[in-house]
Short mmCIF file of C-alpha atoms and ligand atoms in Angstrom, two decimals:
data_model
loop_
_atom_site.label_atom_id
_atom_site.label_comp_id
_atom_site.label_asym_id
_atom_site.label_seq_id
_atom_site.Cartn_x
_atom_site.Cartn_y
_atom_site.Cartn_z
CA UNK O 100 58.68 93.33 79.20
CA UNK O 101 61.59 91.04 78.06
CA UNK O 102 65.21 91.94 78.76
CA UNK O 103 66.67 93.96 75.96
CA UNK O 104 70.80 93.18 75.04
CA UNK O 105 71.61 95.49 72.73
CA UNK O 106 74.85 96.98 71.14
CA UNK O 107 75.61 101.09 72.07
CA UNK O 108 74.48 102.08 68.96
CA UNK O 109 72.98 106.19 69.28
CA UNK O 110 69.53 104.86 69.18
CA UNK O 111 70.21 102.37 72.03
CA UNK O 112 71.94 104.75 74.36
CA UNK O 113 69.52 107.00 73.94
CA UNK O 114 66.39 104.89 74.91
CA UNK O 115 68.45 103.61 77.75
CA UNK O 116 68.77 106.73 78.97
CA UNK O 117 65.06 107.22 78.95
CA UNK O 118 64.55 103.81 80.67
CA UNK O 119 66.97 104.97 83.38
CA UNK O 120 65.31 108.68 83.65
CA UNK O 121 61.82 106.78 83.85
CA UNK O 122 63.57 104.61 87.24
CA UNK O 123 64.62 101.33 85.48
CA UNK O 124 67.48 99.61 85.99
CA UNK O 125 70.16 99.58 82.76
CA UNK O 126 73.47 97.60 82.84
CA UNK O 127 76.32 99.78 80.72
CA UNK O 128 79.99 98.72 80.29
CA UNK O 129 82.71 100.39 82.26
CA UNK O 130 86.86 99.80 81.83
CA UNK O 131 86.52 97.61 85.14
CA UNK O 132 83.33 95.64 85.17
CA UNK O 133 79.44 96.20 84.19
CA UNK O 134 78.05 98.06 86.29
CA UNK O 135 74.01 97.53 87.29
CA UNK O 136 72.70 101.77 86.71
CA UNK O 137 69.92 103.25 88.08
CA UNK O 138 69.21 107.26 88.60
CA UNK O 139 70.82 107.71 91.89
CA UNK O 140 68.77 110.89 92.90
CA UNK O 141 65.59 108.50 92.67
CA UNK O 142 65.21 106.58 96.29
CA UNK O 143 62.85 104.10 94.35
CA UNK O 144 65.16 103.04 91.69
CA UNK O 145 68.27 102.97 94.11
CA UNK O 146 66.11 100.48 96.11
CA UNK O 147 65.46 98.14 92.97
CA UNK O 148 69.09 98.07 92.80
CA UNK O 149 69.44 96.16 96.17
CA UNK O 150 65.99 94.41 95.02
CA UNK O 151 67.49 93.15 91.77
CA UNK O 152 71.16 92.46 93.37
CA UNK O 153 69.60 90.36 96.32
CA UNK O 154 71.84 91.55 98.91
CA UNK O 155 71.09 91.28 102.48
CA UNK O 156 72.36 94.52 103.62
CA UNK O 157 72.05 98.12 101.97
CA UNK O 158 75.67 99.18 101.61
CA UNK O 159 76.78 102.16 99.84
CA UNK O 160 77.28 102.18 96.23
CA UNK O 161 79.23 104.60 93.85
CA UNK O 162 77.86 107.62 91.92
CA UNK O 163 78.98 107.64 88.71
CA UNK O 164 79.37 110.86 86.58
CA UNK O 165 80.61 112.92 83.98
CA UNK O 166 83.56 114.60 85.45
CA UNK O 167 84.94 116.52 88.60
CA UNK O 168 82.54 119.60 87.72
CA UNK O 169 79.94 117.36 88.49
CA UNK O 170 81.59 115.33 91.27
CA UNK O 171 81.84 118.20 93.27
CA UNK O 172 77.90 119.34 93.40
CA UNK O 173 77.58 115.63 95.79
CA UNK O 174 80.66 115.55 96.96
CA UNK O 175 82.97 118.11 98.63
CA UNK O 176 86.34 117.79 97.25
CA UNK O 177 89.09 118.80 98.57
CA UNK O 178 92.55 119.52 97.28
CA UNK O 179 93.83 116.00 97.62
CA UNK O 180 90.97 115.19 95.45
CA UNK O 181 91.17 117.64 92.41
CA UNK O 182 95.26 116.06 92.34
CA UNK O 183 93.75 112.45 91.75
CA UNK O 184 90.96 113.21 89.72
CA UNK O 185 93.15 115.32 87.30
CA UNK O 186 95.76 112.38 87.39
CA UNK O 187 93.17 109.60 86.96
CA UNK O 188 89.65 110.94 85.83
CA UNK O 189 87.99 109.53 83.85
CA UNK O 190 89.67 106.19 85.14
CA UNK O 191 89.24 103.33 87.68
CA UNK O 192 88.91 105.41 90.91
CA UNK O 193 86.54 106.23 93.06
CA UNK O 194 86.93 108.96 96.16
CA UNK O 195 84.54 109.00 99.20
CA UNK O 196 84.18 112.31 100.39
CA UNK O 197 81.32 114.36 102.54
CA UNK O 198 78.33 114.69 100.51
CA UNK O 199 77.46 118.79 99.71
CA UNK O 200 74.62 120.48 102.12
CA UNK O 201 72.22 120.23 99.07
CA UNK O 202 73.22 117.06 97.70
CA UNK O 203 70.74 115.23 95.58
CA UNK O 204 71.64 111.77 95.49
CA UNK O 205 69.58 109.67 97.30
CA UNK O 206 70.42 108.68 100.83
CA UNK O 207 69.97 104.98 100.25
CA UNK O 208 73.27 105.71 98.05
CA UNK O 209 75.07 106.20 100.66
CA UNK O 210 73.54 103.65 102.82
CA UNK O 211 72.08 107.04 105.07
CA UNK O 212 76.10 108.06 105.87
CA UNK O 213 77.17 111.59 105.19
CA UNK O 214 79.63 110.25 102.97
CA UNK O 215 79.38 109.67 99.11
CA UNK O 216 81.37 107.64 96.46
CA UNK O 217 81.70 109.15 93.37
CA UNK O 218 83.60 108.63 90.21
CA UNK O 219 83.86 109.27 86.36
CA UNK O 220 84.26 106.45 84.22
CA UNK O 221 86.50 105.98 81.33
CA UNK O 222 84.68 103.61 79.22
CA UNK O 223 82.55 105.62 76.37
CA UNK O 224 79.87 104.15 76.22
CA UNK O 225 79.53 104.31 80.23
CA UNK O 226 80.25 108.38 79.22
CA UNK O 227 77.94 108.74 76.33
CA UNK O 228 75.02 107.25 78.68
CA UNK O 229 75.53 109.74 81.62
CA UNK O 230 75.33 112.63 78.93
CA UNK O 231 72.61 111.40 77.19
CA UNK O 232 70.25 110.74 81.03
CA UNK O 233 71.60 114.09 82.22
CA UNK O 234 71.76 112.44 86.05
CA UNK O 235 74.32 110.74 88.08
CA UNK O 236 73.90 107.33 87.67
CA UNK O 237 74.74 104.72 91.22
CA UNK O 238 75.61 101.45 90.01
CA UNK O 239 77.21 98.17 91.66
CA UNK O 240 79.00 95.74 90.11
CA UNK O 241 76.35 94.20 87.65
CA UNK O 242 75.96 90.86 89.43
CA UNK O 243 73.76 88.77 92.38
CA UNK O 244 75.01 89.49 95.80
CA UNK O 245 78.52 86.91 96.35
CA UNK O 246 78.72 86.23 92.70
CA UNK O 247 81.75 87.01 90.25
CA UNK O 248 81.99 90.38 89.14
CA UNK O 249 81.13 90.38 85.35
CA UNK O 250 83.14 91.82 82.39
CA UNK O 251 80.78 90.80 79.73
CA UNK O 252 76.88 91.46 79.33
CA UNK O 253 76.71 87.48 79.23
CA UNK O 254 77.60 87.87 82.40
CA UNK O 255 75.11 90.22 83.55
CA UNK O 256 72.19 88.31 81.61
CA UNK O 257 73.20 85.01 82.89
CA UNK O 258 73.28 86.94 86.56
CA UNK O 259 70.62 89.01 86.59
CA UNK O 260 68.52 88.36 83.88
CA UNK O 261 65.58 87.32 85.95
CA UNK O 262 66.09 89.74 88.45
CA UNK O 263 62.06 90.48 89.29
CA UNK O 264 61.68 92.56 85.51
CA UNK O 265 63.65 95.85 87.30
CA UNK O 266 66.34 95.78 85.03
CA UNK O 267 65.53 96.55 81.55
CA UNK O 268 68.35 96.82 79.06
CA UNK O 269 71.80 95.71 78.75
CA UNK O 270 74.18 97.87 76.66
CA UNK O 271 76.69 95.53 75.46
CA UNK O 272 80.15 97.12 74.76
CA UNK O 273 82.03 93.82 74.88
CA UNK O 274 84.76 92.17 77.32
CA UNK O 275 85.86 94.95 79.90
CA UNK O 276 89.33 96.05 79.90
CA UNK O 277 90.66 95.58 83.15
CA UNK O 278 88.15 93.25 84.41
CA UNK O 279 88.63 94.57 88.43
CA UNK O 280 86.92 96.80 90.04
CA UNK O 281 87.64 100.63 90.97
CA UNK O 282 90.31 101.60 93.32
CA UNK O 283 88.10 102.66 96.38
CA UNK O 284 90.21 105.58 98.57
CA UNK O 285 88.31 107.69 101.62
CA UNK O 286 89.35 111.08 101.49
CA UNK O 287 87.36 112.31 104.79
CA UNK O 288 87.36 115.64 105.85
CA UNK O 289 90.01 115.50 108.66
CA UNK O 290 92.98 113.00 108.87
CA UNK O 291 94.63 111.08 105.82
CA UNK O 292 93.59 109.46 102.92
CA UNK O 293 92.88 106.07 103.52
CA UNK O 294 92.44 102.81 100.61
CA UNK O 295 89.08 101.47 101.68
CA UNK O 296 89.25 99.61 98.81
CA UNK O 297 91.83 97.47 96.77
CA UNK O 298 91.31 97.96 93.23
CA UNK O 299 92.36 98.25 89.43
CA UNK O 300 94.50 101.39 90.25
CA UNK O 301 97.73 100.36 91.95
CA UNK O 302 97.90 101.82 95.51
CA UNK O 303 101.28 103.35 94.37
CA UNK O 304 100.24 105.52 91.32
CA UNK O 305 97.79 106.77 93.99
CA UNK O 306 100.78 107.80 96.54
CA UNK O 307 102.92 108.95 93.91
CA UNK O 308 100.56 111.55 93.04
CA UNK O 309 99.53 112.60 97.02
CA UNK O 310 103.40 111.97 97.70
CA UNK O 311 101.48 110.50 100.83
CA UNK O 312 101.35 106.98 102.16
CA UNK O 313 97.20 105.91 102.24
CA UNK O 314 96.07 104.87 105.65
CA UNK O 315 94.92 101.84 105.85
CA UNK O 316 90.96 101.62 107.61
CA UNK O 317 90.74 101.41 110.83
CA UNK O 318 89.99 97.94 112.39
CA UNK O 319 86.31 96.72 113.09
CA UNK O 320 84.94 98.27 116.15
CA UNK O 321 87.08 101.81 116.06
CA UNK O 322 85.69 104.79 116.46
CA UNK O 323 86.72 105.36 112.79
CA UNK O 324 86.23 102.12 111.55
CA UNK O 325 82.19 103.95 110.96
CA UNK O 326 83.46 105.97 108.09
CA UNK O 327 84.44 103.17 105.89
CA UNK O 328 81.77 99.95 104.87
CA UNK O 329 82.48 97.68 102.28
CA UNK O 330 85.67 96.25 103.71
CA UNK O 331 84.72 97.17 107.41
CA UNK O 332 81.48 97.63 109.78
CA UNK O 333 79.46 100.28 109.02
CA UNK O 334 76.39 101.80 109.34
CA UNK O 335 74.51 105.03 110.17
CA UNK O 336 73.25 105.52 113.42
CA UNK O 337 70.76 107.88 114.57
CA UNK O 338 71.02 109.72 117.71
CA UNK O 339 67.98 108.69 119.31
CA UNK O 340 67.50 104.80 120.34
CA UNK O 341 65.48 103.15 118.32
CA UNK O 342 62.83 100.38 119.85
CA UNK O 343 62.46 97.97 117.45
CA UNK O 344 59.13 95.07 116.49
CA UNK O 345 56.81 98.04 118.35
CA UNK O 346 53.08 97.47 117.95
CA UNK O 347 51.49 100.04 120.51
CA UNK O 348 53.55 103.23 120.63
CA UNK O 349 53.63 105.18 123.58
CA UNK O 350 51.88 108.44 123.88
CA UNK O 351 54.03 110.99 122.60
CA UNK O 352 56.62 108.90 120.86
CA UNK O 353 57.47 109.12 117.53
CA UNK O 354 56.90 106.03 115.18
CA UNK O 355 58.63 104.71 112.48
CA UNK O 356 55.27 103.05 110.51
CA UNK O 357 54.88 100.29 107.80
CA UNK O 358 51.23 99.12 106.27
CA UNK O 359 48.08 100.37 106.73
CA UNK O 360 47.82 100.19 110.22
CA UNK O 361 49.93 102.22 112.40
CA UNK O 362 49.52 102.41 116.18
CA UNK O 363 47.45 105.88 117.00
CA UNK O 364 49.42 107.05 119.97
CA UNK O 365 52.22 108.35 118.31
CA UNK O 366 53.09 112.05 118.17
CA UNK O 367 54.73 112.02 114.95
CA UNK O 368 54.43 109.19 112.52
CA UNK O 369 56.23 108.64 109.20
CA UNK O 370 55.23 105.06 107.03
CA UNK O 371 57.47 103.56 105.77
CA UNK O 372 54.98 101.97 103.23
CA UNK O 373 51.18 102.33 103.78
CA UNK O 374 50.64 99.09 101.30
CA UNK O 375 53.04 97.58 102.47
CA UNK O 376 55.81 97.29 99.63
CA UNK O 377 59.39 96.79 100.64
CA UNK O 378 60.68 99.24 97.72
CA UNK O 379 59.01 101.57 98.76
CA UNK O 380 60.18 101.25 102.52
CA UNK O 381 63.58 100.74 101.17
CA UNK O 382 63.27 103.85 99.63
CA UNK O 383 61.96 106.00 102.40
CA UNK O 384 63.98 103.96 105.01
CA UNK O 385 66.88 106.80 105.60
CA UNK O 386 65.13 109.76 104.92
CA UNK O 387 62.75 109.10 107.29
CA UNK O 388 64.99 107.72 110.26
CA UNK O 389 66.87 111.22 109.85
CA UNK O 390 63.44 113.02 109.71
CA UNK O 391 62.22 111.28 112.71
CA UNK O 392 65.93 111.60 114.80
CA UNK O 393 66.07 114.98 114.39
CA UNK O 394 61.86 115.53 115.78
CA UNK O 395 62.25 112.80 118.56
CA UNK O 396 64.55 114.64 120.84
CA UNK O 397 66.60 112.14 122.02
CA UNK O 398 63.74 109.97 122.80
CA UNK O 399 63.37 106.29 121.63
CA UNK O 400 61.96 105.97 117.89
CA UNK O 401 59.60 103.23 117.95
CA UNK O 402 59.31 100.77 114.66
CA UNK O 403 56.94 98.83 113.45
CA UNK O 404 57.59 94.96 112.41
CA UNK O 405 59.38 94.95 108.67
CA UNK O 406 58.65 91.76 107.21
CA UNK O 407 61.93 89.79 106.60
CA UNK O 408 61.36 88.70 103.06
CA UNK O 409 62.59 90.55 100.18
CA UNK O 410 64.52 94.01 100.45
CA UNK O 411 63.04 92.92 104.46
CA UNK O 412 66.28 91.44 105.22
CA UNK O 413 68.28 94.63 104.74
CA UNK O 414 65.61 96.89 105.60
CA UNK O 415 65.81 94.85 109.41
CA UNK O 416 69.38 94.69 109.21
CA UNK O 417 70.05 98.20 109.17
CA UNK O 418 67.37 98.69 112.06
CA UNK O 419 69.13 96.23 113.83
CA UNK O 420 72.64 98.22 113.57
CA UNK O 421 70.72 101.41 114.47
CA UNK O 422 69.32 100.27 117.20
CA UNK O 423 72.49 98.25 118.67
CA UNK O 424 74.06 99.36 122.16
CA UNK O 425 77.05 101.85 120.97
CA UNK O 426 79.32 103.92 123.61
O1 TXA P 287 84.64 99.45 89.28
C1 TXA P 287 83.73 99.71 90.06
O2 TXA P 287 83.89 100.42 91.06
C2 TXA P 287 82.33 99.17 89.72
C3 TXA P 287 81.88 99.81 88.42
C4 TXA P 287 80.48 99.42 88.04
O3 TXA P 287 82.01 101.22 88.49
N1 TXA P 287 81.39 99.43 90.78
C5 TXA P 287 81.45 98.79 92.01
O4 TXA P 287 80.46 99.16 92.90
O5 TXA P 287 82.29 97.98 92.29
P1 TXA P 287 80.11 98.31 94.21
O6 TXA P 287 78.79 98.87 94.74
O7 TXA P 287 80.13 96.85 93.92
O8 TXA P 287 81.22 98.70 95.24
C6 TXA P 287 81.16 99.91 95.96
C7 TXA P 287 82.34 100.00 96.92
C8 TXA P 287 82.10 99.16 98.14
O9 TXA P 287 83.31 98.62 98.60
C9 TXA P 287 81.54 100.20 99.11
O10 TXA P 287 81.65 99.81 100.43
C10 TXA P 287 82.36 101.43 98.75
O11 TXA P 287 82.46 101.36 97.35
N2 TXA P 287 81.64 102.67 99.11
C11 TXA P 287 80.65 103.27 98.44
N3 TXA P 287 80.19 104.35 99.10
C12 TXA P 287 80.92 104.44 100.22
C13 TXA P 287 80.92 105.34 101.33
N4 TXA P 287 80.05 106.36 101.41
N5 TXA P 287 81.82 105.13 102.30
C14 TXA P 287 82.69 104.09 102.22
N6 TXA P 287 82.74 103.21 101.22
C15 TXA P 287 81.86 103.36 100.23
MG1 MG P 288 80.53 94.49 93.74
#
C-alpha cells in the first residue's frame, strides 16, 4: 500500500484512527514536532515503531493522551503532577511517573521499566486523533534514529517514507509551532522532581509552579541514574541472571526461546518467536523476561541466539544490559 499524506480533514482523521486501531503506524502533528503514532497498548505495533525508526536500542517512548483523567489510569500521579498538568496540559510536557498495577500500555513502551511517560498534546489535530482511536497513542519524534527532529510532514515522508510499509498515513497539519521537543521531567515516587529532559517548556515555568528547584539526573552508573534513559543509562534488569547465546538448556532451567527449535530440557519455556520474526520477539521481549524472572527463582534464564539484523540489534542489546554484572 502506498504512503498516504493527507490534510486532517474529518474523513482523514477518522480512517487514521482506524489504521492506528488496526496496528499501523500514523504520523499526526503535535505543537513540538511530528510525532511517529502507533496504539501503545499493542506490543506488535509498539515494536514497528522501533522497526520503522531503525534504532539500535528500545528506549522508552511517551504515551500520548487526552487529558489527566486519562493520564492517571497508566500513570500514578501524584500531587506534584495534577499542579503541572493543570498549569501546562494540554502543552509541551511530559511527566514520568510509576505505571498503575493494571496498566495497559505495552511494556515495550516503557522499554520493560515500571515507569511511564505520558502526556496530552496541545495541537488539535494530535487531540481530535486520540478521540477519534479511543487508545493512548506512544509516539517518538517522527524521524530515523540520529536524524533531525521534523516539524513538517515533508519531513516525516522524506524520513520515513520507506520505512518497511509500517507506517501508513501522514496527517499533515503544517509547520509545528515550537519546533522542539517536550519538556521531559521524572516525577518518581520518592525524592524530587528531576528534568530528565531539556525541552520546549522552560525549566523555570516548571519551578515556578512546584516552587521547587528540579533535580538534575543522577550521573551514569548511580544507583538512581536506572530511573531515567534517554539522557542517561538505563535499562530493566531482571532479578535472575540471564545466560545469554544458550543452545542446550540445562535440565530444569527456564528458557527464553526464539524459532522453531527450542532446546527440550527446559522446565519452562516461553518463544520469543516460533517463526522466527523479530517483531514479534520485539514484542514479546519484556513480557516474557518478567514472566520468566518471576518462575525462575533466582536461577539463571537461559536465551537462545537473537539474530542481530533488524529489530536484532536492540532485541540483543537489551539482553546484553540484562545480563551485565550489576552490584
Ligand atoms: O515533543 C515530544 O515529546 C515528541 C512529540 C511527538 O510528542 N515526542 C518525543 O518522543 O520526543 P521521543 O520518544 O523521541 O522521546 C522520549 C523521551 C526520551 O528522552 C526518553 O528517554 C524519555 O522521553 N522517556 C520516555 N519514557 C521514559 C521513562 N519511562 N523513563 C525515563 N524517560 C523516559
Ligand atoms: Mg526523538
Amino acid at each position: 500500500m502506498p504512503l498516504e499524506v493527507s490534510p486532517p480533514t474529518p474523513e482523514a482523521v477518522a480512517r487514521a484512527a482506524t489504521l492506528l486501531r488496526e496496528g499501523r503506524l500514523v504520523a499526526f502533528p503535535t505543537e513540538t514536532v511530528y510525532g511517529l503514532g502507533a496504539d501503545a497498548t499493542n506490543d506488535r505495533a509498539v515494536a514497528s515503531i522501533f522497526d520503522a525508526k531503525g534504532r539500535p536500542a528500545f528506549n522508552p517512548l511517551i504515551v500520548h493522551v487526552t487529558g489527566f483523567a486519562e493520564a492517571r489510569r497508566y500513570a500514578r500521579l501524584d500531587a506534584r503532577a495534577e499542579k503541572l498538568t493543570h498549569a501546562f496540559w494540554p502543552g509541551a510536557l511530559t511527566l514520568v511517573a510509576p505505571r498503575t498495577g493494571d496498566c495497559p500500555v505495552s511494556l515495550l513502551v516503557s522499554a520493560g521499566l515500571d515507569t511511564i511517560a505520558v502526556r496530552a498534546p496541545a495541537h488539535e489535530v494530535a487531540q481530535a486523533l486520540l478521540a477519534a482511536a479511543g487508545r493512548p497513542l506512544a509516539a517518538p519524534s517522527a524521524n530515523r534514529s540520529g536524524k533531525l527532529s521534523p516539524t513538517r510532514a515533508v519531513h516525516v515522508a522524506e524520513s520515513l517514507g520507506d520505512a518497511n510499509g509500517s507506517l501508513a498515513m501522514i496527517l499533515d497539519g503544517g509547520p509545528c509551532a515550537l519546533g522542539l521537543e517536550s519538556t521531559v521531567v521524572g516525577l518518581p515516587a520518592e525524592g524530587p522532581a528531576t528534568l530528565l529532559r531539556p525541552g520546549a517548556l522552560a525549566r523555570m515555568e516548571i519551578e515556578d509552579i512546584l516552587g521547587a528547584p528540579l533535580a538534575d539526573p543522577a550521573p551514569v552508573g548511580a544507583e538512581e541514574g536506572r530511573a531515567s534513559p534517554g539522557l542517561l543509562e538505563s535499562h530493566y534488569a531482571p532479578d535472575a541472571p540471564l545466560r545469554l547465546d544458550v543452545t542446550d538448556a540445562k535440565p530444569g532451567e527456564v528458557l527464553l526461546a526464539f524459532g522453531a527449535r527450542p532446546p527440550q530440557d527446559a522446565a519452562v519455556t516461553r518463544n520469543l518467536s516460533e517463526t522466527g520474526d523479530l517483531t514479534e520477539a520485539a514484542a514479546n521481549l519484556f513480557a516474557m523476561l518478567r514472566e520468566l524472572d518471576a518462575l525462575s527463582g533466582g536461577k539463571p534464564i537461559a536465551v537462545m541466539p537473537i539474530p542481530a539484523h533488524g529489530l536484532g540489534e536492540a532485541i540483543n542489546d537489551r539482553l546484553r544490559r540484562a545480563a551485565a554484572p550489576r552490584d
